[in-house]
Short mmCIF file of C-alpha atoms in Angstrom, two decimals:
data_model
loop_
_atom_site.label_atom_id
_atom_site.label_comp_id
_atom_site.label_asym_id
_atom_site.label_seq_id
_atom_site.Cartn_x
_atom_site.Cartn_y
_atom_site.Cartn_z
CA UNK L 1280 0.00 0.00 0.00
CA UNK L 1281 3.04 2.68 0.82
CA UNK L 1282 4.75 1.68 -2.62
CA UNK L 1283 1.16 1.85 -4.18
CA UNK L 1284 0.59 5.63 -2.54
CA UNK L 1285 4.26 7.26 -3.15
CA UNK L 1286 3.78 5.76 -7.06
CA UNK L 1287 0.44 7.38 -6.86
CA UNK L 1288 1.57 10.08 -5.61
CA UNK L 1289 4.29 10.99 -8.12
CA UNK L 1290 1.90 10.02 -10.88
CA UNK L 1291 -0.36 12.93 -9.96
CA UNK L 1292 2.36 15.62 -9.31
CA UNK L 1293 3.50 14.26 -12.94
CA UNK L 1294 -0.43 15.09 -14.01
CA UNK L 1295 -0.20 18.77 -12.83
CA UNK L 1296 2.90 19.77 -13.53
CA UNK L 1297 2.00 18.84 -17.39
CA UNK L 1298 -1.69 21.17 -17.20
CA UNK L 1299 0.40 23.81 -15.78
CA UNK L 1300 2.19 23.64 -19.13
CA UNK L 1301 -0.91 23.48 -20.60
CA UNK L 1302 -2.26 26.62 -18.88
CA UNK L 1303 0.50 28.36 -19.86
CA UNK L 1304 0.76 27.91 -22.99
CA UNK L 1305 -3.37 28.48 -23.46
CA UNK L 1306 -2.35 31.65 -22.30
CA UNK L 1307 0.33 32.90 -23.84
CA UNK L 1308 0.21 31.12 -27.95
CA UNK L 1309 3.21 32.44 -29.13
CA UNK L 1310 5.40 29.47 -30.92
CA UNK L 1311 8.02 28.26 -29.50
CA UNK L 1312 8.17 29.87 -26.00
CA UNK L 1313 9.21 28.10 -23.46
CA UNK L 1314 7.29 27.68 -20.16
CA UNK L 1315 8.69 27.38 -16.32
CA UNK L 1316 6.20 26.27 -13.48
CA UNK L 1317 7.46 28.49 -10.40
CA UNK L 1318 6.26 26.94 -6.87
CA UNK L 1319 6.19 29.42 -4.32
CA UNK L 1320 8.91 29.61 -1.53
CA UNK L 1321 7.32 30.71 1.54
CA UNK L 1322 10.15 31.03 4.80
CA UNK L 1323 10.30 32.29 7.87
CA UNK L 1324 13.94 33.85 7.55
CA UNK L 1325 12.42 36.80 5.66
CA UNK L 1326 13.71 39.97 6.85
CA UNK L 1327 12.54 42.53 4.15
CA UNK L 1328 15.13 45.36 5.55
CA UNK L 1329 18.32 43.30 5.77
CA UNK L 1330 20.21 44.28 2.69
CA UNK L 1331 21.63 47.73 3.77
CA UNK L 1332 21.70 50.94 1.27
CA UNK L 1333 24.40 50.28 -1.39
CA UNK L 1334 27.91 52.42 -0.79
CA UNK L 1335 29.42 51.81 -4.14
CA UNK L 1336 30.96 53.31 -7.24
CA UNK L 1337 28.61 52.51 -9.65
CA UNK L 1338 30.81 51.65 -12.34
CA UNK L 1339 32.90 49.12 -10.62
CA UNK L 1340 29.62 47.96 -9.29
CA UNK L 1341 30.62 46.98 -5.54
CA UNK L 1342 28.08 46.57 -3.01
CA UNK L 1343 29.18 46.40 0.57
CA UNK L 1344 28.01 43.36 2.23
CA UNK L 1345 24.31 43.13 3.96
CA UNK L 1346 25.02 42.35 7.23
CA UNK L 1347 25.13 44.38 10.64
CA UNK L 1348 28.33 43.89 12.37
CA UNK L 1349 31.71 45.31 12.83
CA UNK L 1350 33.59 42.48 10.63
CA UNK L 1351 35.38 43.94 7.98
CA UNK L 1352 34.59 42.04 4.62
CA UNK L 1353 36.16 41.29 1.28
CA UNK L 1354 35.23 44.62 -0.89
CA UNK L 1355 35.09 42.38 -3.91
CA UNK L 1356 32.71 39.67 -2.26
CA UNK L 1357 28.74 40.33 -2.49
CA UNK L 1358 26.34 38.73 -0.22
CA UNK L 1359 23.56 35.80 -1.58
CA UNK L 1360 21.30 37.08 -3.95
CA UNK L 1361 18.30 34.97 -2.87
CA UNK L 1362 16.22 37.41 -1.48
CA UNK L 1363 14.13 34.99 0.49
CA UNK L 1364 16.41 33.82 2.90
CA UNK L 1365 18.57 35.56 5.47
CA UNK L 1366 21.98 33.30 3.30
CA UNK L 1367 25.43 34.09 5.30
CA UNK L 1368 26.91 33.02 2.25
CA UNK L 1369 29.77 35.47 0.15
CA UNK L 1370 31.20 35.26 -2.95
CA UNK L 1371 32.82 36.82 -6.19
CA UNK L 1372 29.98 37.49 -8.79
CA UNK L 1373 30.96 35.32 -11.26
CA UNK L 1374 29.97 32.34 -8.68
CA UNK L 1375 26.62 33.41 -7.81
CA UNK L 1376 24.88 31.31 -10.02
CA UNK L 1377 26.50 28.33 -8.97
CA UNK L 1378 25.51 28.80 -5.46
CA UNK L 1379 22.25 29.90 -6.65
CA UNK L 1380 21.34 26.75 -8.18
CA UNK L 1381 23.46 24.11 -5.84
CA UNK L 1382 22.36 25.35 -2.75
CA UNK L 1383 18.50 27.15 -3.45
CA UNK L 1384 17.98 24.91 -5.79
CA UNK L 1385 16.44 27.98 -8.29
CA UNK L 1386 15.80 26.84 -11.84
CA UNK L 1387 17.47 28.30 -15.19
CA UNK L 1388 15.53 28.60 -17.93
CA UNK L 1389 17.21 29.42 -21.74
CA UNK L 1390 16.09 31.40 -24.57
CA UNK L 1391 15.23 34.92 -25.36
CA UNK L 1392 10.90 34.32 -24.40
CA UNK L 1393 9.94 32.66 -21.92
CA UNK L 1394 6.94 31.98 -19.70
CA UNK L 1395 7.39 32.55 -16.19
CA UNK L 1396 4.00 30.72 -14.53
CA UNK L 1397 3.84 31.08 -10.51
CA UNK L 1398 1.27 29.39 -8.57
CA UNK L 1399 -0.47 29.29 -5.49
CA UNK L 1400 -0.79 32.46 -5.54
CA UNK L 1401 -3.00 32.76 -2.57
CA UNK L 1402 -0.30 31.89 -0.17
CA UNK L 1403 -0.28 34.44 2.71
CA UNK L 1404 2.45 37.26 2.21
CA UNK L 1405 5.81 37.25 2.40
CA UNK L 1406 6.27 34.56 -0.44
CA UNK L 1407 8.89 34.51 -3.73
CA UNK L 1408 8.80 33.07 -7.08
CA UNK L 1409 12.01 33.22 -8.07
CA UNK L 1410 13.95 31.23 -11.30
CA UNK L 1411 17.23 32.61 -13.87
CA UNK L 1412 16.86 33.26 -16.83
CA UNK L 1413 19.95 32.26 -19.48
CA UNK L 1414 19.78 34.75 -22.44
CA UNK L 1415 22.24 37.04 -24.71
CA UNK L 1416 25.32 35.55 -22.99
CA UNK L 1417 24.21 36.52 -19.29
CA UNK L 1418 21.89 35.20 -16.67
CA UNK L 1419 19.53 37.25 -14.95
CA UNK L 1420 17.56 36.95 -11.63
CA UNK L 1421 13.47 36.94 -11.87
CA UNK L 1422 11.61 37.35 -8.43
CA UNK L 1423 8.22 37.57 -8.15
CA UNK L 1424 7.31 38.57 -4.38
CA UNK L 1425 3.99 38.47 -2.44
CA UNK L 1426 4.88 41.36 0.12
CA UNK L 1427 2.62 43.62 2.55
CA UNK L 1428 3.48 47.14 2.41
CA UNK L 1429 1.05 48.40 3.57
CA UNK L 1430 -0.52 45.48 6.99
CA UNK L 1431 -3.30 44.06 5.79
CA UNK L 1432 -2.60 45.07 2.25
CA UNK L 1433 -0.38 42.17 0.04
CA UNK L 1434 0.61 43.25 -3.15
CA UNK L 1435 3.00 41.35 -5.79
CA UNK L 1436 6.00 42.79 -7.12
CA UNK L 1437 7.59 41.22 -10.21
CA UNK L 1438 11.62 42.59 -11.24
CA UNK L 1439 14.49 41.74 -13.04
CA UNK L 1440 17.87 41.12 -12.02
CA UNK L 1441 21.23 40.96 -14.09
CA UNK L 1442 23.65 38.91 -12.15
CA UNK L 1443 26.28 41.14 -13.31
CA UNK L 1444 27.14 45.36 -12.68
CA UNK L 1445 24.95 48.21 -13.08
CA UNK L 1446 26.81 49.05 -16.25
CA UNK L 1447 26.37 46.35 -17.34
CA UNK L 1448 22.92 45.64 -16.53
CA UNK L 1449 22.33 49.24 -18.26
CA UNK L 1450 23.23 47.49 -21.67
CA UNK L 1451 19.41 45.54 -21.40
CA UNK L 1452 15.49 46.31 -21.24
CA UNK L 1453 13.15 43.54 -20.12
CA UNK L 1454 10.02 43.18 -20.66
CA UNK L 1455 6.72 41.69 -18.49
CA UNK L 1456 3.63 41.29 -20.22
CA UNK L 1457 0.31 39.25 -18.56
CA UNK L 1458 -1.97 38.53 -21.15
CA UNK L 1459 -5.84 37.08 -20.44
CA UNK L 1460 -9.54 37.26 -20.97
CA UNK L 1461 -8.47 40.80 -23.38
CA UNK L 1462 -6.69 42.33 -21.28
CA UNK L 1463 -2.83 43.00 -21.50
CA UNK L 1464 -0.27 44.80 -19.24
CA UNK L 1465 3.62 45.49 -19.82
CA UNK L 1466 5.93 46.60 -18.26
CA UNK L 1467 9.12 47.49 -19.69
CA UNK L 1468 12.24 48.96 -17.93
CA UNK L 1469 16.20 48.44 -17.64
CA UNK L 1470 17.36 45.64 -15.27
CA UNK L 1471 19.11 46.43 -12.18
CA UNK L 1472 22.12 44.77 -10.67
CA UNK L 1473 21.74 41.83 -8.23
CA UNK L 1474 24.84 44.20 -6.38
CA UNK L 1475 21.46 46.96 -5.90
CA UNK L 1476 19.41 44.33 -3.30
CA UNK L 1477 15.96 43.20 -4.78
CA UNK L 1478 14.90 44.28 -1.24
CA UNK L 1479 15.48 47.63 -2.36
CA UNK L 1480 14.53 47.60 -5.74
CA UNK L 1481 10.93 46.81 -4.14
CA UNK L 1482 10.80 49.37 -1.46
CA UNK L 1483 11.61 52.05 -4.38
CA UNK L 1484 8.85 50.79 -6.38
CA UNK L 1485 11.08 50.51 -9.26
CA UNK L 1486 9.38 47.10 -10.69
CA UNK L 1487 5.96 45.89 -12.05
CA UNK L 1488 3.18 46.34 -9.27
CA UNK L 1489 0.07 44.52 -8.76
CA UNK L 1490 -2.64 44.96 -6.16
CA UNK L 1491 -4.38 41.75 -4.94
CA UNK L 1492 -7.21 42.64 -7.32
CA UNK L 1493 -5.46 43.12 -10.65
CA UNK L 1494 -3.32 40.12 -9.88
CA UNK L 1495 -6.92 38.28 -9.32
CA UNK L 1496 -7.46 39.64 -13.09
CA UNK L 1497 -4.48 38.30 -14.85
CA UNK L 1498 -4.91 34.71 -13.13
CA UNK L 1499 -6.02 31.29 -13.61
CA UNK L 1500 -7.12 29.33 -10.91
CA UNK L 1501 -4.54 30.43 -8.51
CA UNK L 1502 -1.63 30.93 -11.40
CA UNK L 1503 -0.22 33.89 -12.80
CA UNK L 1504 1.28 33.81 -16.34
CA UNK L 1505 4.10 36.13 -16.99
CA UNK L 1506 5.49 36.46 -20.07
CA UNK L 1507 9.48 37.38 -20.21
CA UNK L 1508 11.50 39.07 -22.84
CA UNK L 1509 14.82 40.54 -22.99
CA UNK L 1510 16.65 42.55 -25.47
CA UNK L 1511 19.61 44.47 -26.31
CA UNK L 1512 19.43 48.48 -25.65
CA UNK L 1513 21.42 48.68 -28.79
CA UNK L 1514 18.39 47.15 -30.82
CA UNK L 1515 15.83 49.42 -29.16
CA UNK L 1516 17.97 53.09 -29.88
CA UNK L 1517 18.41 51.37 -33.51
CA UNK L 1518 14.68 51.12 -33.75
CA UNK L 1519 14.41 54.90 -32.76
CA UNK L 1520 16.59 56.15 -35.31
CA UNK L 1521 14.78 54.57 -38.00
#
């Protein structure tokens, strides 16, 4: 009966996972777009104001470390990008995604479009969606949060991260769009460097912002559909010109 239950089990997990494909792709019909089911990280280690204010020059891109104590750091290590978890862990940029995906186990997804579908998303506030995205030669960081600014208020706030420098994150534009029942939104702006704190990034407002309602709006049963593109700044001031 246990063997008979786990197989069961795994057989229906196997069952969902493929209509959340489905869903998706109902959603969002564009050919060959690939589609990530996010599952909701929900923790108790939250602590929405520990990343301190960055100190940095911004073209060297150095953030000095988020913690509050006297030890003096490495200027050229940055702190754990996961925003969900309160991660003691330090390293040179160009590692981050390896301890991104060993140890929080986030998913990378390839390819200039993708589909970025969350669910649960009735999961009492503070939860993250969070997976990489691999595109243009550099991965970036997308975190979807279910935050209360405002107590008794949750709202959802969806960004992008380069895992790279602010210069060089000022080299891209990324796009959001949520598309159902006739009714679009976008929202289109430059990424920001992991080395800025997603933390702050959402305190500033500087991301896509949905009430409970509108979020409500854009889903299906429970599930939020967001589509993801990123391009080149180059291609968008060529566009102008012409």
């Amino acid at each position: 009966m246990l063997f008979f239950t786990q197989c069961f089990g795994a057989v229906l997990d196997l069952i969902h996972l493929r209509f959340q494909h489905y869903k998706a792709k109902r959603v969002f019909s564009a050919a060959g777009q690939l589609v990530c089911v996010v599952n909701p990280t929900h923790s108790l280690k939250y602590a929405p104001t520990r990343c301190a204010a960055a100190q940095t020059s911004v073209e060297q891109g150095v953030l000095s470390p988020c913690h509050h104590h006297e030890a003096v750091h490495d200027p050229q290590l940055v702190p754990c990008t996961c925003p969900l978890f309160s991660c003691p862990w330090e390293g040179h940029l160009e590692v981050v995604v390896s301890h991104l995906r060993q140890t929080h186990r986030i998913n990378i997804l390839q390819g200039a479009e993708i589909v970025f579908l969350a669910t649960d998303m009735h999961l009492p506030a503070p939860t993250d969606w969070i997976i990489m995205h691999s595109c243009l030669g550099h991965q970036f960081l997308l975190v979807l949060r279910k935050q209360e600014k405002y107590e008794g208020h949750p709202q959802f706030f969806a960004t992008m991260m380069l895992i790279g420098t602010p210069t060089q994150a000022d080299n891209f534009t990324y796009r959001l769009e949520l598309n159902r029942n006739q009714r679009r939104l976008k929202w289109e702006a430059t990424p920001r460097s992991v080395l800025e704190c997603v933390d702050s990034v959402i305190s500033d407002g500087d991301c896509l912002v949905l009430n409970t309602s509108l979020a409500q709006l854009f889903s299906d049963n429970g599930s939020l559909a967001i589509g993801i593109a990123i391009t080149t700044s180059k291609v968008h001031n060529t566009e102008a010109e012409m």
